[in-house]
């Protein structure tokens, strides 16, 4: 099990001098501490294990988040937003990413993120709006931010290892080690170091050893506080988490550190939801949570294959099974298999951990979760080819959705990529792609990078893969449309769906039950006013200050016709218009079950579109 090793000091010194470090010179900031705000007063459900140390309780005034990606960026933003008295800084080795965090077009497209960044970064009209970033000197930023912090989050990526020992399963700790190394060099004695990245069980030992090797005799406290946010709902997940996990060592100092972090979260998270554990449990619980989610999806996807073969209806089966409270209804939606950079990686990490511990049968069990996932998308691709008479030659295939799930611009680890690869082998005329949330340039880049990386499995002279920024152009003259991301724009816009969408988004604040508004109240009011005005962005409370401009090379500014909050389509897709311009026979392969209800599928049939849906026999 690699992370529990005890590498020698010189290895880290070498690494520090030669390898690129994640925290390299670039940072973005929360605004200067603003006026103290009222916070929810919560019943003390979190019984502090260290109440006897209350006198020595440490309060956190300065946080540095190393890594400003999908986890670090939103986490730093929400912590800054909810704790105006704490200075929060995020640093990253990617200068362009930091430039974008400090501009109008953020590097991540998450609903609600931009509003939160505007307040946390720029200040609001009601409070001080001084942005210390303006005065920052970039070449010493990382060093200084770490050195000044009372608490440092490590939120760098920990992907699956691509080569070497454990390739394809073990966790690649390169960026994580580099971050720890940087912290070891610059952090003050007594700094609390928090693992936010998903790491293998016992990684805290590696952190401890590295810090001890660099700074013998200096005390640091190491906590594990994994993040459970999901792409597309990151802000909601951060604002209303099911739980916040804080793993600490059972020493007085470890417990005091855990309390200090708990206080940061308690600004908006009920204490009862802040769970204290030991460090190894917190590290393992994160990986297991993702593995169990993945296992659930592979289980239901395996049943979708049986439904397609027997005539049972997967939605009816899911409703029946999910209504058993012990099973639960969430995370049971069948599809083309899970994508994204987390579920598969974490199952594989569990496989590797079990193997390293000599638990072959455990490893084998979890490995099947991944292979079932791969077979699911392969089955979907083969169904497309089979329905189109086993030949795609001369046919245009349109793929609606590229990101691994709706409401995200994250183009990595998309299951669609495997589908494209399989279909391209059939020599179609063209594969067209449209995703309302993704920048076409980013999609193109990801496809090209994948082709280059997997040279053996991509045909050199296959058909063109064209990325469109207009859904109707993408679908024009198409023989078959595949829905691979559950974007609501793709749903049929008959009334039943509009109502469902509206009500699922509505949020009723209970503002006037309190004397003073909390930040959560203000967020609720903001969301509610946006919904009433039916616009997805804006400043209904008029509290935003001017945003910083983008850099000249901002990829979003180059994209004509996009809106600042992301790449959302202006309106729902008009299927009548699409069907009119499709080639006959018109095929629609619904890989996400969003056209699935019978009445919707039959309306599609009235447009002359044959629908083939996951977990259901075709409607021909
Ligand atoms: C996942 C976990 O859900 C988060 O709790 C965790 O914090 C995160 O990984 C992480 O470790 O960072 P994420 O991968 O962003 O979040 O997104 P999910 O909502 O889990 O979706 C993963 C995949 O499963 C997507 O491709 C999605 O389309 C698919 N899915 C999800 C289904 O096919 N059916 C479902 O019912 C739910």
CSV table of C-alpha atoms and ligand atoms in Angstrom, one decimal, residues 71 198 227-231 286 290 293 297 331-335 337-340 342-343 346 404-405 415 486 592, ligand 1:
chain,number,residue,atom,x,y,z
A,71,UNK,CA,-12.8,20.6,-5.2
A,198,UNK,CA,-9.3,11.8,-1.8
A,227,UNK,CA,-15.0,16.5,0.4
A,228,UNK,CA,-18.3,14.9,-0.7
A,229,UNK,CA,-19.5,17.5,-3.2
A,230,UNK,CA,-20.6,16.3,-6.6
A,231,UNK,CA,-20.0,18.1,-9.9
A,286,UNK,CA,-14.5,8.8,1.4
A,290,UNK,CA,-17.9,6.6,-3.8
A,293,UNK,CA,-22.4,4.7,-5.1
A,297,UNK,CA,-25.1,2.1,-10.4
A,331,UNK,CA,-28.7,7.2,-7.2
A,332,UNK,CA,-30.6,4.4,-8.9
A,333,UNK,CA,-31.0,6.0,-12.4
A,334,UNK,CA,-29.7,3.6,-15.0
A,335,UNK,CA,-27.7,5.0,-17.9
A,337,UNK,CA,-22.5,3.9,-16.8
A,338,UNK,CA,-20.9,6.3,-14.4
A,339,UNK,CA,-18.2,8.7,-15.6
A,340,UNK,CA,-16.3,11.5,-14.0
A,342,UNK,CA,-14.1,10.1,-9.0
A,343,UNK,CA,-16.2,7.0,-8.9
A,346,UNK,CA,-12.0,5.4,-6.1
A,404,UNK,CA,-20.1,13.0,-17.7
A,405,UNK,CA,-23.2,14.5,-16.1
A,415,UNK,CA,-18.4,7.9,-20.8
A,486,UNK,CA,-29.2,14.2,-18.7
A,592,UNK,CA,-30.0,8.6,-19.8
B,1,LIG,C1,-19.1,11.7,-6.9
B,1,LIG,C2,-19.9,11.6,-5.6
B,1,LIG,O1,-21.3,11.5,-5.9
B,1,LIG,C3,-19.6,12.7,-4.7
B,1,LIG,O2,-20.2,12.5,-3.4
B,1,LIG,C4,-18.1,12.8,-4.5
B,1,LIG,O3,-17.7,13.8,-3.6
B,1,LIG,C5,-17.4,13.0,-5.8
B,1,LIG,O4,-17.7,11.9,-6.7
B,1,LIG,C6,-15.9,13.1,-5.6
B,1,LIG,O5,-15.3,12.1,-5.1
B,1,LIG,O6,-15.3,14.1,-5.8
B,1,LIG,P1,-19.4,13.1,-9.2
B,1,LIG,O7,-18.5,12.1,-9.7
B,1,LIG,O8,-19.1,14.6,-9.3
B,1,LIG,O9,-19.6,12.9,-7.6
B,1,LIG,O10,-20.9,12.9,-9.7
B,1,LIG,P2,-22.1,11.9,-9.4
B,1,LIG,O11,-23.3,12.6,-9.2
B,1,LIG,O12,-21.7,10.9,-8.4
B,1,LIG,O13,-22.2,11.1,-10.8
B,1,LIG,C7,-21.2,10.2,-11.3
B,1,LIG,C8,-21.7,9.5,-12.5
B,1,LIG,O14,-22.8,8.6,-12.2
B,1,LIG,C9,-22.2,10.4,-13.6
B,1,LIG,O15,-21.7,10.0,-14.8
B,1,LIG,C10,-23.7,10.3,-13.5
B,1,LIG,O16,-24.3,10.6,-14.7
B,1,LIG,C11,-23.9,8.9,-13.1
B,1,LIG,N1,-25.1,8.6,-12.4
B,1,LIG,C12,-25.4,9.2,-11.2
B,1,LIG,C13,-26.0,7.7,-13.0
B,1,LIG,O17,-25.8,7.1,-14.1
B,1,LIG,N2,-27.2,7.4,-12.3
B,1,LIG,C14,-27.5,8.0,-11.1
B,1,LIG,O18,-28.6,7.7,-10.6
B,1,LIG,C15,-26.6,8.9,-10.6
